[in-house]
PDB file of C-alpha atoms in Angstrom:
ATOM      1  CA  MET A   1    -124.764  30.405-141.780  1.00 96.00           C
ATOM      2  CA  LYS A   2    -126.903  32.270-139.299  1.00 97.00           C
ATOM      3  CA  PHE A   3    -130.628  32.725-139.926  1.00 97.00           C
ATOM      4  CA  LEU A   4    -133.558  34.527-138.329  1.00 97.00           C
ATOM      5  CA  ILE A   5    -136.777  32.802-139.371  1.00 96.00           C
ATOM      6  CA  ASP A   6    -139.831  35.048-139.460  1.00 94.00           C
ATOM      7  CA  ARG A   7    -142.810  33.356-137.808  1.00 92.00           C
ATOM      8  CA  CYS A   8    -144.731  33.369-141.097  1.00 89.00           C
ATOM      9  CA  ALA A   9    -142.053  31.234-142.799  1.00 91.00           C
ATOM     10  CA  GLY A  10    -142.809  28.312-140.500  1.00 86.00           C
ATOM     11  CA  LYS A  11    -141.125  26.064-137.982  1.00 91.00           C
ATOM     12  CA  VAL A  12    -140.419  23.321-140.527  1.00 94.00           C
ATOM     13  CA  ILE A  13    -137.887  25.447-142.389  1.00 95.00           C
ATOM     14  CA  ALA A  14    -136.235  26.452-139.094  1.00 95.00           C
ATOM     15  CA  ASP A  15    -135.968  22.815-138.005  1.00 96.00           C
ATOM     16  CA  TRP A  16    -134.551  21.794-141.379  1.00 96.00           C
ATOM     17  CA  LEU A  17    -131.914  24.543-141.320  1.00 96.00           C
ATOM     18  CA  ARG A  18    -130.888  23.482-137.800  1.00 97.00           C
ATOM     19  CA  ALA A  19    -130.601  19.873-138.970  1.00 97.00           C
ATOM     20  CA  GLN A  20    -128.233  21.111-141.690  1.00 96.00           C
ATOM     21  CA  GLY A  21    -125.988  22.638-139.014  1.00 97.00           C
ATOM     22  CA  HIS A  22    -127.001  26.278-139.358  1.00 98.00           C
ATOM     23  CA  ASP A  23    -127.384  28.668-136.432  1.00 98.00           C
ATOM     24  CA  VAL A  24    -131.114  29.414-136.405  1.00 97.00           C
ATOM     25  CA  VAL A  25    -133.302  31.698-134.302  1.00 96.00           C
ATOM     26  CA  GLU A  26    -137.062  31.796-134.801  1.00 95.00           C
ATOM     27  CA  SER A  27    -138.796  35.123-134.237  1.00 92.00           C
ATOM     28  CA  ARG A  28    -141.573  33.288-132.362  1.00 88.00           C
ATOM     29  CA  GLU A  29    -138.996  32.307-129.709  1.00 87.00           C
ATOM     30  CA  ARG A  30    -138.688  35.974-128.774  1.00 82.00           C
ATOM     31  CA  GLY A  31    -142.335  36.572-127.969  1.00 80.00           C
ATOM     32  CA  PRO A  32    -145.034  38.563-129.770  1.00 84.00           C
ATOM     33  CA  ASP A  33    -144.317  39.790-133.275  1.00 82.00           C
ATOM     34  CA  PRO A  34    -142.365  43.064-132.912  1.00 85.00           C
ATOM     35  CA  GLY A  35    -142.811  44.016-136.577  1.00 87.00           C
ATOM     36  CA  ASP A  36    -140.585  43.728-139.622  1.00 91.00           C
ATOM     37  CA  ARG A  37    -138.383  46.719-138.816  1.00 93.00           C
ATOM     38  CA  ILE A  38    -137.373  45.289-135.417  1.00 93.00           C
ATOM     39  CA  LEU A  39    -136.826  41.812-136.897  1.00 94.00           C
ATOM     40  CA  LEU A  40    -134.511  43.275-139.517  1.00 94.00           C
ATOM     41  CA  GLU A  41    -132.612  45.171-136.813  1.00 94.00           C
ATOM     42  CA  TRP A  42    -132.251  41.990-134.715  1.00 94.00           C
ATOM     43  CA  ALA A  43    -130.985  40.092-137.732  1.00 94.00           C
ATOM     44  CA  LYS A  44    -128.471  42.816-138.603  1.00 93.00           C
ATOM     45  CA  ASN A  45    -127.210  43.083-135.022  1.00 95.00           C
ATOM     46  CA  GLU A  46    -126.708  39.303-134.904  1.00 96.00           C
ATOM     47  CA  SER A  47    -125.402  38.934-138.493  1.00 95.00           C
ATOM     48  CA  ARG A  48    -128.374  36.764-139.497  1.00 96.00           C
ATOM     49  CA  ILE A  49    -130.104  36.249-142.833  1.00 96.00           C
ATOM     50  CA  VAL A  50    -133.874  36.744-142.570  1.00 96.00           C
ATOM     51  CA  VAL A  51    -136.114  34.055-144.083  1.00 96.00           C
ATOM     52  CA  THR A  52    -139.717  35.155-144.620  1.00 94.00           C
ATOM     53  CA  ILE A  53    -142.764  34.962-146.841  1.00 92.00           C
ATOM     54  CA  ASP A  54    -143.504  38.634-146.103  1.00 88.00           C
ATOM     55  CA  THR A  55    -142.847  41.110-148.919  1.00 84.00           C
ATOM     56  CA  ASP A  56    -142.610  44.167-146.638  1.00 87.00           C
ATOM     57  CA  PHE A  57    -138.924  43.534-145.946  1.00 88.00           C
ATOM     58  CA  GLY A  58    -138.160  44.560-149.524  1.00 85.00           C
ATOM     59  CA  GLN A  59    -139.523  48.040-148.844  1.00 86.00           C
ATOM     60  CA  LEU A  60    -137.389  48.353-145.716  1.00 88.00           C
ATOM     61  CA  ILE A  61    -134.237  47.277-147.546  1.00 87.00           C
ATOM     62  CA  PHE A  62    -134.668  48.825-150.992  1.00 84.00           C
ATOM     63  CA  ILE A  63    -136.746  51.935-150.304  1.00 84.00           C
ATOM     64  CA  GLU A  64    -135.800  52.839-146.742  1.00 84.00           C
ATOM     65  CA  LYS A  65    -132.237  51.515-147.169  1.00 85.00           C
ATOM     66  CA  MET A  66    -132.198  49.680-143.830  1.00 87.00           C
ATOM     67  CA  PRO A  67    -128.963  47.783-143.277  1.00 88.00           C
ATOM     68  CA  HIS A  68    -129.243  43.993-143.370  1.00 91.00           C
ATOM     69  CA  CYS A  69    -127.222  40.794-143.585  1.00 91.00           C
ATOM     70  CA  GLY A  70    -129.278  39.142-146.304  1.00 92.00           C
ATOM     71  CA  LEU A  71    -132.858  38.166-146.980  1.00 94.00           C
ATOM     72  CA  VAL A  72    -134.639  35.169-148.470  1.00 96.00           C
ATOM     73  CA  ARG A  73    -138.243  35.897-149.475  1.00 94.00           C
ATOM     74  CA  LEU A  74    -140.570  33.039-150.411  1.00 92.00           C
ATOM     75  CA  PRO A  75    -143.858  34.958-150.780  1.00 89.00           C
ATOM     76  CA  ASP A  76    -145.877  32.507-152.858  1.00 84.00           C
ATOM     77  CA  ILE A  77    -144.136  29.225-152.072  1.00 86.00           C
ATOM     78  CA  ALA A  78    -146.407  26.645-150.449  1.00 85.00           C
ATOM     79  CA  ALA A  79    -145.328  25.561-146.973  1.00 84.00           C
ATOM     80  CA  ASN A  80    -144.637  22.004-148.163  1.00 87.00           C
ATOM     81  CA  GLN A  81    -142.234  23.322-150.834  1.00 89.00           C
ATOM     82  CA  ARG A  82    -140.205  25.780-148.751  1.00 91.00           C
ATOM     83  CA  VAL A  83    -137.585  23.321-147.495  1.00 93.00           C
ATOM     84  CA  ARG A  84    -136.896  22.026-151.004  1.00 92.00           C
ATOM     85  CA  ILE A  85    -136.623  25.563-152.370  1.00 92.00           C
ATOM     86  CA  MET A  86    -134.382  26.629-149.485  1.00 94.00           C
ATOM     87  CA  ALA A  87    -132.123  23.602-150.031  1.00 94.00           C
ATOM     88  CA  ASP A  88    -131.815  24.532-153.693  1.00 92.00           C
ATOM     89  CA  LEU A  89    -131.047  28.169-152.875  1.00 94.00           C
ATOM     90  CA  LEU A  90    -128.370  27.202-150.352  1.00 95.00           C
ATOM     91  CA  SER A  91    -126.735  24.779-152.770  1.00 93.00           C
ATOM     92  CA  ARG A  92    -126.630  27.360-155.564  1.00 91.00           C
ATOM     93  CA  PHE A  93    -126.397  30.743-153.874  1.00 92.00           C
ATOM     94  CA  SER A  94    -124.636  30.346-150.503  1.00 91.00           C
ATOM     95  CA  ARG A  95    -121.919  32.757-151.501  1.00 90.00           C
ATOM     96  CA  GLU A  96    -124.422  35.415-152.511  1.00 90.00           C
ATOM     97  CA  LEU A  97    -126.286  34.994-149.218  1.00 89.00           C
ATOM     98  CA  GLN A  98    -123.047  35.348-147.290  1.00 89.00           C
ATOM     99  CA  GLU A  99    -122.519  38.584-149.240  1.00 87.00           C
ATOM    100  CA  GLN A 100    -125.885  39.966-148.034  1.00 89.00           C
ATOM    101  CA  ALA A 101    -127.928  39.203-151.129  1.00 91.00           C
ATOM    102  CA  VAL A 102    -131.683  39.572-151.223  1.00 92.00           C
ATOM    103  CA  ILE A 103    -133.149  36.484-152.873  1.00 93.00           C
ATOM    104  CA  THR A 104    -136.814  36.342-153.824  1.00 91.00           C
ATOM    105  CA  VAL A 105    -138.506  33.230-155.187  1.00 92.00           C
ATOM    106  CA  SER A 106    -141.883  34.088-156.671  1.00 87.00           C
ATOM    107  CA  GLY A 107    -143.935  33.029-159.651  1.00 81.00           C
ATOM    108  CA  GLY A 108    -141.429  30.343-160.593  1.00 82.00           C
ATOM    109  CA  ARG A 109    -138.614  32.897-160.813  1.00 87.00           C
ATOM    110  CA  ILE A 110    -135.597  33.647-158.669  1.00 90.00           C
ATOM    111  CA  ARG A 111    -134.442  37.241-158.268  1.00 89.00           C
ATOM    112  CA  ILE A 112    -131.153  38.052-156.611  1.00 90.00           C
ATOM    113  CA  SER A 113    -130.329  41.655-155.895  1.00 83.00           C
ATOM    114  CA  GLY A 114    -127.095  42.752-157.504  1.00 52.00           C
ATOM    115  CA  THR A 115    -126.625  39.463-159.342  1.00 43.00           C
ATOM    116  CA  PRO A 116    -123.382  39.572-161.320  1.00 44.00           C
ATOM    117  CA  PRO A 117    -123.682  38.299-164.919  1.00 44.00           C
ATOM    118  CA  ALA A 118    -121.602  35.239-163.988  1.00 46.00           C
ATOM    119  CA  PHE A 119    -124.495  33.959-161.874  1.00 53.00           C
ATOM    120  CA  ALA A 120    -127.167  34.406-164.538  1.00 54.00           C
ATOM    121  CA  GLU A 121    -126.792  30.801-165.725  1.00 62.00           C
ATOM    122  CA  GLN A 122    -127.231  29.491-162.179  1.00 66.00           C
ATOM    123  CA  VAL A 123    -130.407  31.520-161.774  1.00 66.00           C
ATOM    124  CA  GLU A 124    -131.766  30.240-165.097  1.00 71.00           C
ATOM    125  CA  ALA A 125    -130.980  26.627-164.135  1.00 74.00           C
ATOM    126  CA  ALA A 126    -132.711  27.001-160.768  1.00 75.00           C
ATOM    127  CA  GLU A 127    -135.779  28.525-162.435  1.00 76.00           C
ATOM    128  CA  ARG A 128    -135.870  25.640-164.926  1.00 78.00           C
ATOM    129  CA  VAL A 129    -135.872  23.111-162.056  1.00 79.00           C
ATOM    130  CA  MET A 130    -138.713  25.012-160.380  1.00 79.00           C
ATOM    131  CA  ARG A 131    -140.773  24.976-163.594  1.00 81.00           C
ATOM    132  CA  GLU A 132    -140.181  21.247-164.021  1.00 84.00           C
ATOM    133  CA  ASP A 133    -141.231  20.602-160.419  1.00 80.00           C
ATOM    134  CA  ARG A 134    -144.360  22.716-160.851  1.00 80.00           C
ATOM    135  CA  ASP A 135    -145.261  20.857-164.058  1.00 82.00           C
ATOM    136  CA  ALA A 136    -144.733  17.494-162.358  1.00 81.00           C
ATOM    137  CA  LEU A 137    -146.993  18.533-159.463  1.00 79.00           C
ATOM    138  CA  LYS A 138    -149.712  19.611-161.905  1.00 81.00           C
ATOM    139  CA  LYS A 139    -149.571  16.222-163.643  1.00 82.00           C
ATOM    140  CA  LEU A 140    -149.884  14.433-160.306  1.00 80.00           C
ATOM    141  CA  ALA A 141    -152.929  16.516-159.447  1.00 80.00           C
ATOM    142  CA  GLU A 142    -154.706  15.608-162.693  1.00 75.00           C
TER     143      GLU A 142
END
């Protein structure tokens, strides 16, 4: 798959995706931040899925109806958890991403735009794993 990694998502996730064999461009490689609208246009023109922690892309896609090739939003996922979450999303929802899905992971939940009922069980299973991981991290912190 082809990805455009927003600078706020971090270099670690870009490096991990490259190591998995994906075609990855980081927005930081292209100079100063041009803004979300331009990033989304770049991604669309290059058939790339945007990975970000920024929630403004949702407004561009859902309210302003900007064309896109997919979006992964990780707005409240700690930097040290993003690779694990991304690996889980790719293992469970690659097809949806290839079909231009918008996937948001927030508050221990996964939302996929236009999720067919057949995928509801996969979403529930992924959310269960996230809750278990969060509970395990809390126990370690105690």
